[in-house]
Structure formats: C-alpha cells, structure tokens
Amino acid sequence: MAARRFWRNGNARVGLGMIIFFALIAIFAGQIAPQGPDQEDLLDRLKPPSAQHWIGTDELGRDVFARVLLGARISMTVGLVAVSGSLVIGALLGITAGYAGSRVESMIMRLMDVMLAFPSIILAIGIVAMRGPGLNNTILAVSVVNIPVYARVARGSTLAIKEFEYVTAARAMGARPWRVLLRSILPNAAAPLVVQATLGVATAILDAAGLGFLGLGAQPPTPEWGAMLADAYKYLLTAFWAALAPGVAIGAVVLSFNLAGDGLHDALDPRLLAGR
Amino acid sequence: MAPYIARRAVALLPILLWVSAAAFLIIHLIPGDPATVYLGEHATPDAVRRVQHEFGLDRPLPVQYGIYLWNVVHGNFGDSLDTHRPVIDEFIPRFPATIELMLGSMTVALAVGVPIGIVSAALPNSVFDRVGMLLALAGVSLPVFWLGLMLVYIFSVYLHVLPTAGQLSVDFSIVPITRIDVLDGLLTGNWPAALDALRHVVLPSITLGSIPMAIIARMTRATMLDALHQDYVRTAYAKGLTGRAVVLAHGLRNALLPVVTVVGLQVGFLLGGATLTETIFSWPGVGRYMYDSITFRDYPVVLAGILLFSLVFVLVNLAVDVLYAYLDPRIRYA
C-alpha cells in the first residue's frame, strides 16, 4: 500500500530516479570521467567549457567535469555514513528514553535539548576543530550534530507504541527489555525514522559541503564539492563555471533526497493512509 | 500573562546552565593549551606555567567551571587570547551587524514565504502551487554559500547593481546609535548612507533567508490547507463572504500560529548559517568571528559566543511562546 502510494507520487518518483542516477555516477565515476580528477595542466588553467573540458578547468588546469563526477562518490558516502551513524545512535537513545521513562528519559532528552540549543554548524566546527580537519572527522561531526533529531523522533514513536497491546503481551511473556525494544518497538517505530533519515541525508550533504567550504572538510586535492566551491570562489570573476558546477551538483543531490523523503513521508503517514 | 512569562523564563535557566557546562567541557577537550595560544609558540615553559596559574588553568576542571560561571554572572567573560581585550568588547561591535543580517533574512523569508504558502494553499495543485512548492524545495536544497556566490556573480559582477561585500561603502559614515547601519542611517536622517547600507544587506539577506523562506512557505501552505478545511471556513463561505476574505480573514489568521513557532526555531539556524554567509560577503558579524575564534582556539571568545547564541535562541523562543500564548488564549489558560 505504502509502496504504491509512493510510486503514484510523481515528485517522489523523480527523486528516487535522481538518487539512483547519482548512485550510479558515484559508483562508475572512475570509468565515466574523461580524465583523472587530479590531472593538472597548468597551460590550461581556468579555461571555459569546451569540447575537451565540458565544464571547463579550474585554477590548476584540472577538468571540472571529472572532479564533479568523483565528488558525487564523496558526497553520497558522507551523507549515507553520517546519517547511518546518527540514525543508529539517535534511534537507540530515543527508544531507550521513551521505553524506560522517568530518570533515564529525562537524562537522555535533556542532553539532546542541550545539543539542539547549539547552532549545529558551530557545534560541527567545534568538533572538527577538536579532532582536526578531514573527511572522517567531517562525517563524525555531521553525525553527532544530527543525533538529537533521530532521538526525538524515535522517542515520540516509542511513547505511542509502548502502550499497544502487543508490547504488553511481549512483556507478559517474559521478554527482556532489550528484546521488547529491538523486536517489538523498533520495527514499528521505523517508518518516521526512515522518512527522517532520507531527508537527513540531504541535510548531512549540505552540512558536510559547508564544512568543506570553510576548509574544515576534505583536504586538497580531494574533489569534494564544498572544497571545490571554496577554491572556485577565489576565481569567481574570471571562471564562474568552476563554481557553478559543484553547486548545481550539491543542489541536485540534496533535492533528490528531499523529493524522495517528502514522498516517503506522504506514503507512510498513517493519517493519510487512514483517510483512504 | 505575567505568571506564564515568569514560569517560562525560569525554565530557561537550567537549559542555559547545561549549555554552558557542555560548551565548557567541549572547549576543554579541544587539544592545545590556551596559555600557549595566549603567549605564542615561542613562549618559555616558565611563562606558560605562570599564565596557566594566572588564568586558573592549573586547577581542576569543575573548579575552573565554577569560577567561569561566577565571572559570567558578573558580566566578565574573560579576555580574548588573540587581541588580549575583554571578550565582551570584541562582541559588542560585531553583534549588531549579525542582528541586521538576521532581521534582513527574516524579512525576506516572511515577505516571500508567507505569500507563496497562501497562494499555494488557496489554489492547491494549480500551476502556482507547483511552482511555489518547487521554489520552496529548491530553497532548502541549494547550499547557501553557493547561492551567495551566484547572487554576487549575477548582481555584482555581471549587472553591477549591488555591492559584492561589506556592510557600508567607504564613502559613507554613520553616527552609531544602535550600530545597525540601516536603522542608524534612518534615525540620523542620513538617507544616502541608509540606502547604501540597505543595498549592502540585500544579497546576504536573500542568501541567508533562502532556507527559512522555503520552510515558512511549506509550513504556511500546510497549516493554511488545514485551516481552509475547518467548519468555520465553511460557515464563512455559507454566509456569503468572498473567497479572498475567507482565505485572508479566516484562514490566514488561524494558519499563522504554527508559522510563528517556525520563525522562532529558524533564529537558531540563522545564527549558525550566518557563519557561512558572513564569510562570503565579508560581513563584519559574530558568525565569521566565531569561526575565526574556533580555528584560532580562542577559547574565551568561543565560550562566550556559544552562550550568547544560545541566550538569543532561547530568548527569541520565549518571545515566540509568549506571542503564541497572546494569540491563542487556549495555551495561556491551559
């Protein structure tokens, strides 16, 4: 039913199609790219788009098209790994808080409130400053700042689900708390978490690109889109194409996850399902 | 109303206390010794030890936190390790620039987002609705720093209609009153300077306001659609009111309540997003200053900045809650 509702939504179909497209680019970037992303040609610096270089060259004469293609691999990986981290930790904290209640809940959720009170980019910059710039620390930072979002969603669902009779039945049959959490509550709390995670990949890609732009993410010569924009920024007056392409790529990938996430939200929303 | 405000204000204190403790802990986990940063790389071990003692850095962490909190309550945020000036003196000239940017962004977000939401909800599934929602989706999908670069390229480099960076051209000077240039220009009757300041704030405001605009448009549409299906709207139609009167007088007034909350929550985003926007437009605000301070490991500035950001965020949300309670009596008396 939910899959059919998702498929009937045109925007969601476009979103899913775009995600598959970018995933294929990320996988086969090495084969599609006309030349290596780090191949420099100083005689061909800041050249406009041509038959040889479809989106022109950057300040070191590298092919922007090749770098944008390879950048898809980095951005998709950062988005998916960062969200996986925050989803697993956030969901476990959230369902534990919702199920245990009282002091455990209050402790976990106050911690989440404190994390939410920090502007996320400032917290992310702080984490990267603490551990040093680089792609792995960017993933860690983006992952940590998004944990509270998943914890809140998971707790909200758990509070409703734990009152259901099948949870009471599982407890009455002597199931241990962790078994009730993982077998009875988590699968039923999954729908809103999946929606949040799909939209979360979009946010994570944007956050990581922001850190890359500030010079705290992937280090040169890694073709990360945010870092590419930071380099292109210095040559905006003479070679705007070098700034145009990575931005369009970030926007397109983020848009695809937002479209798919919105479609999933509509398809899995119990109120909409009940209305049919 | 007063007991409600007092109750909510008291509830903020523990949050601020927790934020200060968490920020203090994070800052002290960052590798690097503040005393070495203060004295420079070539400082002798003796000098470093002396400064550590002077700043209380050789004491246990909980004691350091207690002393810090005591000083903060008395308005002393410490000295910047970079400029050796009181932190508060570094923040005061920069904060109004960020407030100006936030006000500009929120104006853009509300002026564009609310009408898009209203039209989309009043004409669901129409061309307006689809284009409006696509615009909103683009708003949350485009990286703000890229949007900023492209706006600079189009309006400053290509069309030459707006300045590329800064808060005010060098040809103008404004007598500081609030330190918000546009406002000060207007208050002192210095119209050319006010106009110049306004021209400078346009592109950064569009850049920073793009995401709140998109979120406000989507929220307004959702709440308007909900409101337009209520019984009182059907009653309004039944008594012969025009579609426009029903949408604006009956639908919008009730739909805007949740939007007010979203505006409050977006303030947190604007404070964080200001870091990137201020970097692109060389805007002399606290966002860029925070970034510089974090990378320089200027701990007192970072701590004060986090506390200040959190304070603004919780105060704005308190104001939103109060406004919400004022607009919806059901909350006040609950």
Coordinates of C-alpha atoms in Angstrom, one line a residue:
Chain A
M1 CA 0.0 0.0 0.0
A2 CA 2.7 2.5 1.1
A3 CA 4.9 1.5 -1.9
R4 CA 2.0 2.0 -4.3
R5 CA 1.3 5.5 -2.7
F6 CA 5.0 6.4 -3.1
W7 CA 5.1 5.3 -6.7
R8 CA 1.9 7.2 -7.6
N9 CA 3.6 10.4 -6.4
G10 CA 5.4 12.0 -9.4
N11 CA 7.9 14.1 -7.3
A12 CA 8.9 11.0 -5.3
R13 CA 9.5 9.0 -8.5
V14 CA 11.7 11.8 -9.8
G15 CA 13.6 11.9 -6.5
L16 CA 14.2 8.2 -6.4
G17 CA 15.2 8.2 -10.1
M18 CA 17.7 11.0 -9.4
I19 CA 19.1 9.2 -6.3
I20 CA 19.7 6.0 -8.5
F21 CA 21.3 8.2 -11.2
F22 CA 23.7 9.8 -8.7
A23 CA 24.4 6.5 -7.1
L24 CA 25.4 5.1 -10.5
I25 CA 27.6 8.1 -11.1
A26 CA 29.2 7.7 -7.7
I27 CA 29.9 4.0 -8.4
F28 CA 31.2 4.4 -12.0
A29 CA 32.7 7.9 -11.7
G30 CA 36.2 6.5 -12.4
Q31 CA 35.1 4.9 -15.6
I32 CA 32.9 7.9 -16.9
A33 CA 35.3 10.7 -16.1
P34 CA 37.2 11.8 -19.2
Q35 CA 40.4 12.2 -17.2
G36 CA 41.8 11.8 -13.7
P37 CA 40.4 14.3 -11.1
D38 CA 43.9 15.4 -10.0
Q39 CA 45.4 15.5 -13.5
E40 CA 46.9 19.1 -13.7
D41 CA 47.6 21.0 -16.9
L42 CA 48.9 24.5 -15.9
L43 CA 48.8 25.7 -19.5
D44 CA 45.0 25.1 -19.5
R45 CA 44.2 27.0 -16.3
L46 CA 40.7 28.5 -15.8
K47 CA 39.6 27.6 -19.4
P48 CA 35.9 28.0 -20.2
P49 CA 33.8 25.0 -21.2
S50 CA 34.9 23.3 -24.5
A51 CA 34.7 20.0 -26.3
Q52 CA 37.7 18.8 -24.4
H53 CA 36.7 20.1 -21.0
W54 CA 32.8 20.0 -20.8
I55 CA 32.6 22.3 -17.7
G56 CA 36.0 24.0 -18.2
T57 CA 39.0 23.7 -16.0
D58 CA 40.0 25.0 -12.5
E59 CA 42.9 27.1 -11.2
L60 CA 45.3 24.2 -11.6
G61 CA 44.0 23.2 -15.1
R62 CA 42.1 20.2 -13.7
D63 CA 38.9 19.0 -15.5
V64 CA 36.0 20.3 -13.5
F65 CA 33.6 17.7 -15.0
A66 CA 35.9 14.8 -13.8
R67 CA 36.1 16.4 -10.4
V68 CA 32.4 16.9 -10.1
L69 CA 31.8 13.3 -11.0
L70 CA 34.2 12.0 -8.4
G71 CA 32.7 14.4 -5.9
A72 CA 29.4 12.5 -6.2
R73 CA 31.1 9.5 -4.6
I74 CA 32.4 11.6 -1.7
S75 CA 29.2 13.5 -1.0
M76 CA 27.0 10.4 -1.2
T77 CA 29.3 8.4 1.0
V78 CA 29.5 11.3 3.6
G79 CA 25.7 11.7 3.5
L80 CA 24.9 8.0 3.9
V81 CA 27.6 7.2 6.5
A82 CA 26.9 10.3 8.6
V83 CA 23.1 9.6 8.6
S84 CA 23.7 5.9 9.4
G85 CA 25.7 6.9 12.5
S86 CA 23.2 9.5 13.8
L87 CA 20.2 7.2 13.0
V88 CA 21.6 4.2 14.9
I89 CA 22.7 6.2 17.9
G90 CA 19.8 8.6 17.9
A91 CA 17.2 5.8 17.5
L92 CA 18.7 3.7 20.3
L93 CA 18.8 6.7 22.6
G94 CA 15.3 7.7 21.6
I95 CA 13.6 4.3 22.1
T96 CA 15.5 3.7 25.3
A97 CA 14.3 7.1 26.6
G98 CA 10.7 6.5 25.5
Y99 CA 10.5 3.0 26.8
A100 CA 12.4 3.4 30.1
G101 CA 10.7 6.7 31.1
S102 CA 11.4 8.6 34.3
R103 CA 15.0 9.4 35.1
V104 CA 16.7 7.7 32.1
E105 CA 14.3 9.6 29.8
S106 CA 14.9 12.9 31.5
M107 CA 18.7 12.5 31.4
I108 CA 18.8 11.5 27.7
M109 CA 16.3 14.1 26.5
R110 CA 17.9 16.9 28.5
L111 CA 21.2 16.0 26.8
M112 CA 19.5 16.1 23.4
D113 CA 17.9 19.5 24.3
V114 CA 21.3 20.9 25.1
M115 CA 22.7 19.7 21.8
L116 CA 19.8 21.2 20.0
A117 CA 20.4 24.6 21.7
F118 CA 23.8 24.8 20.0
P119 CA 23.7 26.1 16.4
S120 CA 24.6 22.9 14.5
I121 CA 27.2 24.3 12.3
I122 CA 29.0 25.9 15.3
L123 CA 28.9 22.5 17.1
A124 CA 30.2 20.8 13.9
I125 CA 33.0 23.3 13.5
G126 CA 33.9 22.8 17.2
I127 CA 34.1 19.0 16.8
V128 CA 36.2 19.3 13.6
A129 CA 38.5 21.9 15.4
M130 CA 38.8 19.4 18.3
R131 CA 39.8 16.4 16.1
G132 CA 41.4 18.2 13.1
P133 CA 40.1 18.8 9.6
G134 CA 39.5 15.9 7.2
L135 CA 36.7 13.8 5.7
N136 CA 36.4 11.3 8.5
N137 CA 36.1 14.0 11.2
T138 CA 33.5 15.8 9.0
I139 CA 31.4 12.6 8.9
L140 CA 31.8 12.3 12.7
A141 CA 30.8 16.0 13.2
V142 CA 27.8 15.8 10.9
S143 CA 26.7 12.6 12.5
V144 CA 27.0 13.9 16.1
V145 CA 25.1 17.1 15.5
N146 CA 22.1 15.2 13.9
I147 CA 21.7 12.6 16.7
P148 CA 19.1 14.6 18.7
V149 CA 16.8 14.8 15.6
Y150 CA 16.5 11.0 15.4
A151 CA 16.4 10.6 19.2
R152 CA 13.3 12.9 19.4
V153 CA 11.5 11.1 16.5
A154 CA 12.3 7.7 18.0
R155 CA 11.2 8.7 21.5
G156 CA 7.9 10.2 20.1
S157 CA 7.0 7.0 18.3
T158 CA 8.1 4.8 21.3
L159 CA 5.8 6.7 23.7
A160 CA 2.8 5.8 21.5
I161 CA 3.9 2.3 20.6
K162 CA 4.7 1.1 24.1
E163 CA 1.1 1.4 25.1
F164 CA 0.0 -1.1 22.4
E165 CA -1.2 -4.5 23.5
Y166 CA 1.4 -6.4 21.6
V167 CA 4.1 -4.7 23.6
T168 CA 2.3 -5.6 26.8
A169 CA 1.9 -9.1 25.5
A170 CA 5.6 -9.4 24.8
R171 CA 6.4 -8.1 28.3
A172 CA 3.9 -10.5 29.8
M173 CA 5.5 -13.4 28.0
G174 CA 8.7 -12.6 29.9
A175 CA 10.7 -10.8 27.1
R176 CA 13.6 -8.9 28.3
P177 CA 13.6 -5.1 27.9
W178 CA 16.2 -5.0 25.1
R179 CA 14.2 -7.7 23.2
V180 CA 11.0 -5.7 23.5
L181 CA 12.9 -2.6 22.3
L182 CA 14.5 -4.3 19.3
R183 CA 11.8 -6.8 18.3
S184 CA 8.5 -5.1 19.2
I185 CA 9.2 -1.3 19.3
L186 CA 12.0 -0.5 16.8
P187 CA 10.4 -2.2 13.7
N188 CA 7.1 -0.3 14.4
A189 CA 8.9 3.0 15.0
A190 CA 10.9 2.6 11.8
A191 CA 8.6 4.5 9.4
P192 CA 9.1 8.0 10.7
L193 CA 12.8 7.3 11.2
V194 CA 13.2 6.2 7.6
V195 CA 11.5 9.4 6.4
Q196 CA 13.7 11.5 8.7
A197 CA 16.8 9.6 7.6
T198 CA 16.0 10.2 3.9
L199 CA 15.6 13.9 4.5
G200 CA 18.6 13.7 6.8
V201 CA 20.9 12.6 4.0
A202 CA 20.1 15.9 2.2
T203 CA 20.9 17.9 5.4
A204 CA 24.1 15.9 6.0
I205 CA 25.4 16.5 2.5
L206 CA 24.7 20.3 2.9
D207 CA 26.4 20.4 6.3
A208 CA 29.5 18.5 5.0
A209 CA 29.7 20.7 2.0
G210 CA 29.5 23.8 4.3
L211 CA 32.4 22.4 6.4
G212 CA 34.3 21.7 3.2
F213 CA 33.7 25.2 2.0
L214 CA 35.2 26.6 5.3
G215 CA 38.3 24.4 4.7
L216 CA 37.5 22.0 7.6
G217 CA 36.3 19.1 5.5
A218 CA 38.1 17.0 2.8
Q219 CA 41.6 18.4 2.2
P220 CA 43.2 19.1 -1.2
P221 CA 43.4 17.6 -3.7
T222 CA 40.2 15.5 -2.8
P223 CA 37.5 16.6 -5.2
E224 CA 34.8 17.3 -2.5
W225 CA 32.1 19.7 -3.8
G226 CA 32.3 22.1 -0.8
A227 CA 36.1 22.4 -1.0
M228 CA 35.9 22.8 -4.8
L229 CA 33.5 25.8 -4.3
A230 CA 35.9 27.3 -1.8
D231 CA 38.7 27.2 -4.4
A232 CA 36.4 28.4 -7.2
Y233 CA 35.3 31.3 -5.0
K234 CA 38.7 33.0 -5.4
Y235 CA 38.4 32.9 -9.2
L236 CA 34.7 33.8 -9.4
L237 CA 35.3 36.9 -11.6
T238 CA 37.4 35.0 -14.2
A239 CA 36.0 31.4 -14.1
F240 CA 32.4 31.3 -12.7
W241 CA 31.9 27.8 -14.3
A242 CA 34.2 26.3 -11.7
A243 CA 31.8 27.5 -9.0
L244 CA 28.6 26.8 -10.9
A245 CA 29.1 23.0 -11.4
P246 CA 29.7 21.8 -7.8
G247 CA 26.9 24.0 -6.5
V248 CA 24.4 22.6 -9.1
A249 CA 25.6 19.1 -8.2
I250 CA 25.1 19.6 -4.5
G251 CA 21.6 21.2 -5.1
A252 CA 20.6 18.3 -7.4
V253 CA 21.6 15.5 -5.0
V254 CA 20.1 17.3 -2.0
L255 CA 16.9 17.9 -4.0
S256 CA 16.6 14.3 -4.9
F257 CA 16.8 13.1 -1.3
N258 CA 14.3 15.9 -0.3
L259 CA 11.8 14.8 -3.0
A260 CA 12.1 11.1 -2.1
G261 CA 11.9 12.0 1.6
D262 CA 8.7 14.0 1.1
G263 CA 7.2 11.2 -1.0
L264 CA 8.1 8.6 1.7
H265 CA 6.5 10.9 4.3
D266 CA 3.3 11.1 2.4
A267 CA 3.3 7.4 1.6
L268 CA 3.9 6.3 5.2
D269 CA 1.8 9.0 7.0
P270 CA -0.8 6.9 8.9
R271 CA -3.3 9.8 8.8
L272 CA -3.2 9.8 5.0
L273 CA -3.4 6.0 4.9
A274 CA -6.4 6.0 7.2
G275 CA -8.1 8.6 5.0
R276 CA -8.1 6.3 2.0
Chain B
M1 CA 0.1 36.6 31.3
A2 CA 2.9 37.7 33.7
P3 CA 2.9 34.4 35.7
Y4 CA 3.1 32.5 32.4
I5 CA 6.1 34.5 31.2
A6 CA 7.8 34.2 34.6
R7 CA 7.3 30.4 34.6
R8 CA 8.7 30.1 31.1
A9 CA 11.7 32.4 31.9
V10 CA 12.6 30.4 35.0
A11 CA 12.5 27.1 32.9
L12 CA 15.3 28.6 30.7
L13 CA 17.9 28.9 33.4
P14 CA 18.7 25.1 33.7
I15 CA 19.0 24.9 29.8
L16 CA 21.5 27.8 29.8
L17 CA 23.4 26.2 32.7
W18 CA 23.6 22.9 30.8
V19 CA 24.6 24.6 27.6
S20 CA 27.4 26.5 29.4
A21 CA 28.6 23.2 31.1
A22 CA 28.6 21.3 27.8
A23 CA 30.3 24.1 25.9
F24 CA 32.9 24.4 28.7
L25 CA 33.6 20.7 28.5
I26 CA 33.8 20.6 24.7
I27 CA 36.2 23.6 24.6
H28 CA 38.5 21.9 27.2
L29 CA 38.5 18.7 25.1
I30 CA 40.0 20.6 22.2
P31 CA 43.7 19.8 22.1
G32 CA 46.0 22.7 22.5
D33 CA 46.9 24.7 25.6
P34 CA 45.2 28.2 25.9
A35 CA 48.3 29.5 27.7
T36 CA 50.5 28.6 24.8
V37 CA 48.0 30.2 22.4
Y38 CA 48.0 33.3 24.6
L39 CA 51.8 33.7 24.7
G40 CA 52.6 32.4 21.2
E41 CA 54.6 29.4 20.1
H42 CA 58.0 30.6 21.3
A43 CA 56.9 31.1 25.0
T44 CA 59.2 29.5 27.7
P45 CA 57.7 26.7 29.8
D46 CA 58.1 29.0 32.9
A47 CA 56.0 31.8 31.2
V48 CA 53.4 29.2 30.2
R49 CA 53.1 27.9 33.7
R50 CA 52.8 31.4 35.1
V51 CA 49.9 32.2 32.6
Q52 CA 48.3 28.9 33.4
H53 CA 48.3 29.8 37.1
E54 CA 47.2 33.3 36.4
F55 CA 44.2 32.1 34.4
G56 CA 43.4 29.3 36.8
L57 CA 44.1 26.7 34.1
D58 CA 46.1 24.6 36.6
R59 CA 43.0 24.0 38.8
P60 CA 40.6 21.0 38.5
L61 CA 38.0 21.4 35.7
P62 CA 34.9 21.7 37.9
V63 CA 36.6 24.5 39.9
Q64 CA 37.5 26.3 36.6
Y65 CA 33.9 26.0 35.5
G66 CA 32.6 27.3 38.9
I67 CA 34.9 30.4 38.6
Y68 CA 34.0 30.9 35.0
L69 CA 30.3 30.8 35.8
W70 CA 30.7 33.2 38.7
N71 CA 32.6 35.7 36.4
V72 CA 29.9 35.3 33.7
V73 CA 27.1 36.1 36.1
H74 CA 29.1 39.3 37.0
G75 CA 29.4 40.2 33.3
N76 CA 33.1 39.1 32.9
F77 CA 33.6 36.7 30.0
G78 CA 37.4 36.9 30.2
D79 CA 39.9 38.2 27.7
S80 CA 40.4 37.2 24.1
L81 CA 43.6 35.1 23.7
D82 CA 44.2 36.8 20.3
T83 CA 43.7 40.5 21.0
H84 CA 44.1 40.4 24.8
R85 CA 41.0 42.6 25.0
P86 CA 37.9 41.8 27.1
V87 CA 35.7 39.3 25.1
I88 CA 32.6 41.4 25.7
D89 CA 34.3 44.4 24.0
E90 CA 35.0 42.2 20.9
F91 CA 31.4 41.0 20.7
I92 CA 29.6 44.3 21.2
P93 CA 30.7 46.0 17.9
R94 CA 30.1 42.8 15.9
F95 CA 26.7 41.6 17.3
P96 CA 24.6 44.4 15.7
A97 CA 25.9 43.5 12.3
T98 CA 24.7 39.9 12.7
I99 CA 21.3 41.2 14.1
E100 CA 21.0 43.4 11.0
L101 CA 21.7 40.4 8.8
M102 CA 19.2 38.2 10.7
L103 CA 16.4 40.9 10.5
G104 CA 17.1 41.3 6.8
S105 CA 16.9 37.5 6.2
M106 CA 13.7 37.1 8.3
T107 CA 12.1 39.9 6.3
V108 CA 13.0 38.2 3.0
A109 CA 11.8 34.8 4.4
L110 CA 8.4 36.2 5.6
A111 CA 7.8 38.5 2.7
V112 CA 8.3 35.8 0.1
G113 CA 7.5 32.6 2.1
V114 CA 4.1 33.6 3.5
P115 CA 2.5 34.8 0.2
I116 CA 3.8 31.6 -1.6
G117 CA 2.3 29.5 1.1
I118 CA -1.1 31.3 1.0
V119 CA -1.4 31.2 -2.8
S120 CA -0.3 27.5 -2.9
A121 CA -2.9 26.6 -0.3
A122 CA -5.7 28.7 -1.8
L123 CA -5.1 27.1 -5.3
P124 CA -3.9 23.6 -4.4
N125 CA -2.4 21.5 -7.3
S126 CA -2.5 24.6 -9.6
V127 CA 0.5 25.9 -11.6
F128 CA 1.1 28.5 -8.8
D129 CA 1.1 25.7 -6.2
R130 CA 3.5 23.5 -8.1
V131 CA 5.9 26.4 -9.0
G132 CA 5.7 27.8 -5.4
M133 CA 6.5 24.4 -3.8
L134 CA 9.3 23.7 -6.3
L135 CA 10.8 27.1 -5.3
A136 CA 10.5 26.1 -1.7
L137 CA 12.1 22.8 -2.3
A138 CA 14.9 24.5 -4.2
G139 CA 15.3 26.9 -1.2
V140 CA 16.0 24.0 1.2
S141 CA 18.2 22.1 -1.3
L142 CA 20.7 24.8 -2.5
P143 CA 23.8 25.3 -0.4
V144 CA 23.6 28.9 1.0
F145 CA 27.2 29.6 0.3
W146 CA 26.8 28.6 -3.4
L147 CA 23.6 30.7 -3.7
G148 CA 25.6 33.6 -2.2
L149 CA 28.4 33.2 -4.8
M150 CA 25.9 33.1 -7.7
L151 CA 24.0 36.1 -6.5
V152 CA 27.3 38.0 -6.2
Y153 CA 28.2 36.9 -9.7
I154 CA 24.8 37.9 -11.2
F155 CA 24.0 41.2 -9.3
S156 CA 27.5 42.5 -8.5
V157 CA 29.9 41.2 -11.2
Y158 CA 27.6 40.9 -14.2
L159 CA 24.8 43.5 -13.6
H160 CA 26.8 45.9 -11.3
V161 CA 23.6 46.8 -9.4
L162 CA 24.6 45.7 -5.8
P163 CA 27.8 45.7 -3.9
T164 CA 29.9 42.5 -3.6
A165 CA 30.7 42.6 0.1
G166 CA 30.9 44.6 3.4
Q167 CA 28.3 46.5 5.4
L168 CA 28.8 50.1 4.2
S169 CA 30.8 51.7 1.4
V170 CA 34.0 53.7 2.4
D171 CA 32.4 56.9 1.1
F172 CA 29.8 56.9 3.8
S173 CA 30.0 57.1 7.6
I174 CA 27.1 56.7 10.0
V175 CA 26.9 58.0 13.6
P176 CA 26.4 54.8 15.6
I177 CA 23.3 54.6 17.8
T178 CA 22.1 51.0 17.6
R179 CA 25.1 50.0 15.3
I180 CA 22.6 48.5 12.9
D181 CA 23.7 50.7 9.9
V182 CA 20.3 50.8 8.0
L183 CA 18.5 51.8 11.2
D184 CA 21.2 54.3 12.3
G185 CA 21.1 56.0 8.9
L186 CA 17.4 56.4 9.1
L187 CA 17.5 57.6 12.7
T188 CA 20.1 60.3 12.0
G189 CA 18.4 61.3 8.7
N190 CA 21.4 60.3 6.7
W191 CA 19.4 58.9 3.8
P192 CA 22.2 58.3 1.3
A193 CA 24.1 56.2 3.9
A194 CA 21.0 54.3 4.9
L195 CA 20.3 53.5 1.3
D196 CA 23.9 52.3 0.8
A197 CA 23.7 50.1 3.9
L198 CA 20.4 48.7 2.6
R199 CA 22.0 47.9 -0.7
H200 CA 24.8 46.0 1.1
V201 CA 22.4 44.0 3.2
V202 CA 20.2 42.8 0.2
L203 CA 22.3 39.9 -1.1
P204 CA 23.4 38.5 2.2
S205 CA 19.7 38.6 3.4
I206 CA 18.5 36.7 0.3
T207 CA 21.3 34.2 0.8
L208 CA 20.7 33.6 4.5
G209 CA 16.9 33.9 4.2
S210 CA 16.5 31.3 1.4
I211 CA 16.1 28.3 3.7
P212 CA 13.8 29.9 6.3
M213 CA 11.8 31.2 3.3
A214 CA 11.3 27.7 2.0
I215 CA 10.4 26.3 5.4
I216 CA 7.9 29.1 6.1
A217 CA 6.3 28.7 2.6
R218 CA 5.8 24.9 3.2
M219 CA 4.6 25.4 6.7
T220 CA 2.2 28.2 5.7
R221 CA 0.8 26.0 2.9
A222 CA 0.3 23.0 5.2
T223 CA -1.4 25.0 8.0
M224 CA -3.5 27.0 5.5
L225 CA -4.8 23.8 3.9
D226 CA -5.7 22.5 7.3
A227 CA -7.4 25.8 8.3
L228 CA -9.3 26.0 5.0
H229 CA -11.0 22.7 5.7
Q230 CA -12.3 23.7 9.1
D231 CA -16.0 24.2 9.8
Y232 CA -15.7 27.9 10.5
V233 CA -14.3 28.4 7.0
R234 CA -17.3 26.6 5.5
T235 CA -19.5 28.8 7.7
A236 CA -17.8 31.9 6.3
Y237 CA -18.4 30.8 2.8
A238 CA -22.0 29.9 3.7
K239 CA -22.7 33.4 5.0
G240 CA -21.6 34.8 1.6
L241 CA -18.1 36.1 2.1
T242 CA -15.8 36.2 -0.9
G243 CA -13.0 33.7 -1.4
R244 CA -10.4 36.3 -0.7
A245 CA -12.0 37.5 2.6
V246 CA -12.3 33.9 3.8
V247 CA -8.7 33.0 2.9
L248 CA -7.2 36.1 4.5
A249 CA -9.5 36.9 7.4
H250 CA -10.5 33.4 8.5
G251 CA -7.9 31.0 7.1
L252 CA -4.7 33.0 7.4
R253 CA -5.3 34.3 10.9
N254 CA -5.5 30.8 12.2
A255 CA -2.9 29.3 9.9
L256 CA -0.2 31.8 11.0
L257 CA 0.0 30.5 14.6
P258 CA 2.3 27.5 13.9
V259 CA 4.3 29.7 11.4
V260 CA 5.2 32.0 14.4
T261 CA 6.8 28.9 16.1
V262 CA 8.8 28.1 12.9
V263 CA 10.1 31.7 12.8
G264 CA 11.4 31.3 16.3
L265 CA 13.1 28.0 15.6
Q266 CA 14.7 29.4 12.4
V267 CA 16.6 32.0 14.6
G268 CA 18.9 29.2 15.6
F269 CA 19.5 28.3 12.0
L270 CA 20.1 32.0 11.1
L271 CA 22.8 32.3 13.9
G272 CA 24.6 29.2 12.6
G273 CA 24.1 30.0 8.9
A274 CA 25.5 33.5 9.5
T275 CA 29.0 31.9 9.7
L276 CA 28.9 30.9 6.0
T277 CA 27.0 33.9 4.8
E278 CA 29.3 36.4 6.6
T279 CA 32.3 34.6 5.2
I280 CA 31.1 35.0 1.6
F281 CA 30.1 38.7 2.0
S282 CA 32.9 39.7 4.3
W283 CA 30.1 40.8 6.7
P284 CA 31.6 42.0 10.0
G285 CA 29.4 40.0 12.3
V286 CA 29.8 37.4 15.0
G287 CA 29.3 34.4 12.8
R288 CA 32.6 34.9 10.9
Y289 CA 34.3 35.9 14.2
M290 CA 33.2 32.7 15.9
Y291 CA 34.6 30.6 13.0
D292 CA 38.0 32.5 13.2
S293 CA 38.0 32.1 17.0
I294 CA 37.3 28.3 16.8
T295 CA 40.1 27.8 14.3
F296 CA 42.5 30.1 16.4
R297 CA 41.4 28.2 19.6
D298 CA 40.4 31.5 21.3
Y299 CA 38.5 29.6 24.0
P300 CA 37.1 32.6 25.9
V301 CA 35.6 34.0 22.7
V302 CA 34.1 30.6 21.6
L303 CA 32.6 30.0 25.1
A304 CA 31.1 33.5 25.2
G305 CA 29.8 33.1 21.6
I306 CA 28.1 29.8 22.3
L307 CA 26.5 31.3 25.4
L308 CA 25.4 34.4 23.6
F309 CA 24.0 32.4 20.6
S310 CA 22.1 30.1 23.0
L311 CA 20.8 33.0 25.0
V312 CA 19.5 34.7 21.9
F313 CA 17.9 31.5 20.7
V314 CA 16.1 30.7 23.9
L315 CA 15.0 34.3 24.4
V316 CA 13.6 34.5 20.9
N317 CA 11.8 31.2 21.5
L318 CA 10.5 32.6 24.8
A319 CA 9.2 35.6 23.0
V320 CA 7.6 33.3 20.4
D321 CA 5.9 31.3 23.2
V322 CA 4.6 34.5 24.8
L323 CA 3.3 35.8 21.4
Y324 CA 1.7 32.4 20.8
A325 CA 0.0 32.5 24.2
Y326 CA -1.2 36.0 23.4
L327 CA -2.6 35.0 20.1
D328 CA -4.1 31.7 21.3
P329 CA -5.8 32.0 24.7
R330 CA -6.2 28.2 25.0
I331 CA -2.4 28.0 25.7
R332 CA -2.4 30.7 28.3
Y333 CA -5.1 29.2 30.4
A334 CA -4.0 25.6 30.0

